[in-house]
mmCIF file of C-alpha atoms in Angstrom:
data_model
loop_
_atom_site.group_PDB
_atom_site.id
_atom_site.type_symbol
_atom_site.label_atom_id
_atom_site.label_comp_id
_atom_site.label_asym_id
_atom_site.label_seq_id
_atom_site.Cartn_x
_atom_site.Cartn_y
_atom_site.Cartn_z
ATOM 1 C CA MET A 19 22.465 -21.567 56.896
ATOM 2 C CA SER A 20 20.418 -24.343 55.581
ATOM 3 C CA TYR A 21 23.171 -26.442 55.129
ATOM 4 C CA ASP A 22 24.073 -26.010 58.733
ATOM 5 C CA LEU A 23 20.977 -27.088 59.947
ATOM 6 C CA LEU A 24 21.842 -30.881 58.506
ATOM 7 C CA VAL A 25 25.048 -30.911 60.570
ATOM 8 C CA PRO A 26 24.378 -32.499 64.012
ATOM 9 C CA GLY A 27 25.370 -30.551 66.873
ATOM 10 C CA PRO A 28 24.074 -27.205 68.634
ATOM 11 C CA ASN A 29 24.856 -25.004 65.180
ATOM 12 C CA SER A 30 24.653 -21.612 66.952
ATOM 13 C CA GLY A 31 23.593 -19.844 63.384
ATOM 14 C CA TYR A 32 19.705 -21.200 63.737
ATOM 15 C CA VAL A 33 20.008 -20.430 67.520
ATOM 16 C CA ARG A 34 20.629 -16.884 66.529
ATOM 17 C CA TYR A 35 17.995 -16.549 64.088
ATOM 18 C CA PHE A 36 15.488 -18.307 66.264
ATOM 19 C CA VAL A 37 15.761 -16.192 69.181
ATOM 20 C CA SER A 38 16.203 -12.996 67.074
ATOM 21 C CA ARG A 39 12.647 -13.702 65.678
ATOM 22 C CA ILE A 40 11.400 -14.130 69.339
ATOM 23 C CA ASP A 41 13.457 -11.142 70.597
ATOM 24 C CA MET A 42 11.964 -9.045 67.802
ATOM 25 C CA LEU A 43 8.304 -10.047 68.610
ATOM 26 C CA ILE A 44 8.987 -9.268 72.269
ATOM 27 C CA ALA A 45 10.339 -5.746 71.238
ATOM 28 C CA ASN A 46 7.096 -5.044 69.671
ATOM 29 C CA GLY A 47 4.422 -5.944 72.719
ATOM 30 C CA VAL A 48 3.798 -9.559 71.299
ATOM 31 C CA ALA A 49 4.051 -12.129 73.618
ATOM 32 C CA PRO A 50 5.328 -15.431 71.732
ATOM 33 C CA VAL A 51 4.155 -18.917 72.568
ATOM 34 C CA VAL A 52 6.364 -21.399 70.927
ATOM 35 C CA VAL A 53 5.357 -25.010 70.823
ATOM 36 C CA PHE A 54 7.762 -27.888 69.949
ATOM 37 C CA ASP A 55 5.951 -30.755 69.190
ATOM 38 C CA GLY A 56 8.485 -33.805 68.055
ATOM 39 C CA CYS A 57 6.323 -36.630 69.114
ATOM 40 C CA ARG A 58 5.792 -39.104 66.611
ATOM 41 C CA LEU A 59 2.204 -40.262 66.431
ATOM 42 C CA PRO A 60 1.529 -43.825 65.490
ATOM 43 C CA LEU A 61 -1.657 -42.614 63.039
ATOM 44 C CA LYS A 62 1.041 -40.472 61.026
ATOM 45 C CA ALA A 63 3.737 -43.202 60.831
ATOM 46 C CA ASP A 64 3.325 -43.259 57.085
ATOM 47 C CA GLU A 65 3.246 -39.704 56.627
ATOM 48 C CA GLU A 66 6.548 -39.359 58.713
ATOM 49 C CA ASP A 67 8.170 -42.023 56.844
ATOM 50 C CA SER A 68 7.036 -40.144 53.257
ATOM 51 C CA ARG A 69 8.351 -36.898 55.031
ATOM 52 C CA GLY A 70 11.702 -38.781 55.756
ATOM 53 C CA ARG A 71 11.957 -39.986 52.308
ATOM 54 C CA GLY A 72 11.457 -36.744 50.702
ATOM 55 C CA ARG A 73 13.940 -34.918 53.265
ATOM 56 C CA ARG A 74 16.383 -38.023 51.889
ATOM 57 C CA GLU A 75 15.667 -37.290 48.150
ATOM 58 C CA ALA A 76 16.150 -33.642 48.830
ATOM 59 C CA LEU A 77 19.468 -33.621 50.483
ATOM 60 C CA GLU A 78 20.522 -35.766 47.700
ATOM 61 C CA ARG A 79 19.682 -33.505 44.950
ATOM 62 C CA ALA A 80 21.202 -30.553 47.361
ATOM 63 C CA ARG A 81 24.379 -32.240 47.165
ATOM 64 C CA ALA A 82 24.024 -33.056 43.306
ATOM 65 C CA HIS A 83 23.690 -28.948 42.780
ATOM 66 C CA ALA A 84 26.184 -28.287 45.176
ATOM 67 C CA GLU A 85 28.842 -30.446 43.266
ATOM 68 C CA SER A 86 27.449 -28.897 39.887
ATOM 69 C CA GLY A 87 28.305 -25.295 41.456
ATOM 70 C CA ASN A 88 24.531 -24.705 41.415
ATOM 71 C CA ALA A 89 24.517 -22.925 45.066
ATOM 72 C CA GLY A 90 20.714 -21.369 44.761
ATOM 73 C CA ALA A 91 19.450 -24.620 43.832
ATOM 74 C CA ALA A 92 21.371 -26.522 46.304
ATOM 75 C CA ASN A 93 20.211 -24.376 49.131
ATOM 76 C CA GLU A 94 16.485 -24.696 48.166
ATOM 77 C CA CYS A 95 16.935 -28.333 48.262
ATOM 78 C CA TYR A 96 18.908 -28.023 51.589
ATOM 79 C CA GLN A 97 15.987 -26.237 53.051
ATOM 80 C CA ARG A 98 13.852 -29.290 52.089
ATOM 81 C CA ALA A 99 16.085 -31.690 53.748
ATOM 82 C CA VAL A 100 15.845 -30.151 56.900
ATOM 83 C CA ASP A 101 14.514 -31.982 59.858
ATOM 84 C CA VAL A 102 14.104 -30.253 63.030
ATOM 85 C CA ALA A 103 15.570 -32.573 65.767
ATOM 86 C CA PRO A 104 14.330 -32.814 69.592
ATOM 87 C CA TRP A 105 17.885 -31.472 70.636
ATOM 88 C CA MET A 106 17.502 -28.380 68.324
ATOM 89 C CA ALA A 107 14.534 -27.336 70.212
ATOM 90 C CA LYS A 108 16.216 -28.140 73.459
ATOM 91 C CA VAL A 109 19.191 -26.034 72.529
ATOM 92 C CA VAL A 110 16.716 -22.661 71.811
ATOM 93 C CA MET A 111 14.839 -23.692 75.052
ATOM 94 C CA GLU A 112 18.228 -23.425 76.718
ATOM 95 C CA VAL A 113 19.235 -20.404 75.510
ATOM 96 C CA ARG A 114 15.863 -18.526 76.097
ATOM 97 C CA SER A 115 15.980 -19.635 79.666
ATOM 98 C CA GLY A 116 19.625 -18.390 79.872
ATOM 99 C CA GLY A 117 21.563 -21.743 80.053
ATOM 100 C CA GLY A 118 22.566 -21.948 76.660
ATOM 101 C CA PRO A 119 25.705 -22.598 74.895
#
């Protein structure tokens, strides 16, 4: 699943997973509050750049592990390579409001 998050487009796997967690909370009487914070802050520019480099390096390691047949290590690196993009949050919000894909 982590690999699917790296493929651009409204991947339904992550949407189903996220929505199922929200539904589980609601079913157990919890009123979830979800905050999507994707704005870049000028004061955190260096940190964001560092995180971006880390994600790119993780993606390179994931691809190398996948090529060598080490699926477990590849998946772990793919998880570290994921960057939650604004479009991903938008798709989840659309699904929760009933207008999703």
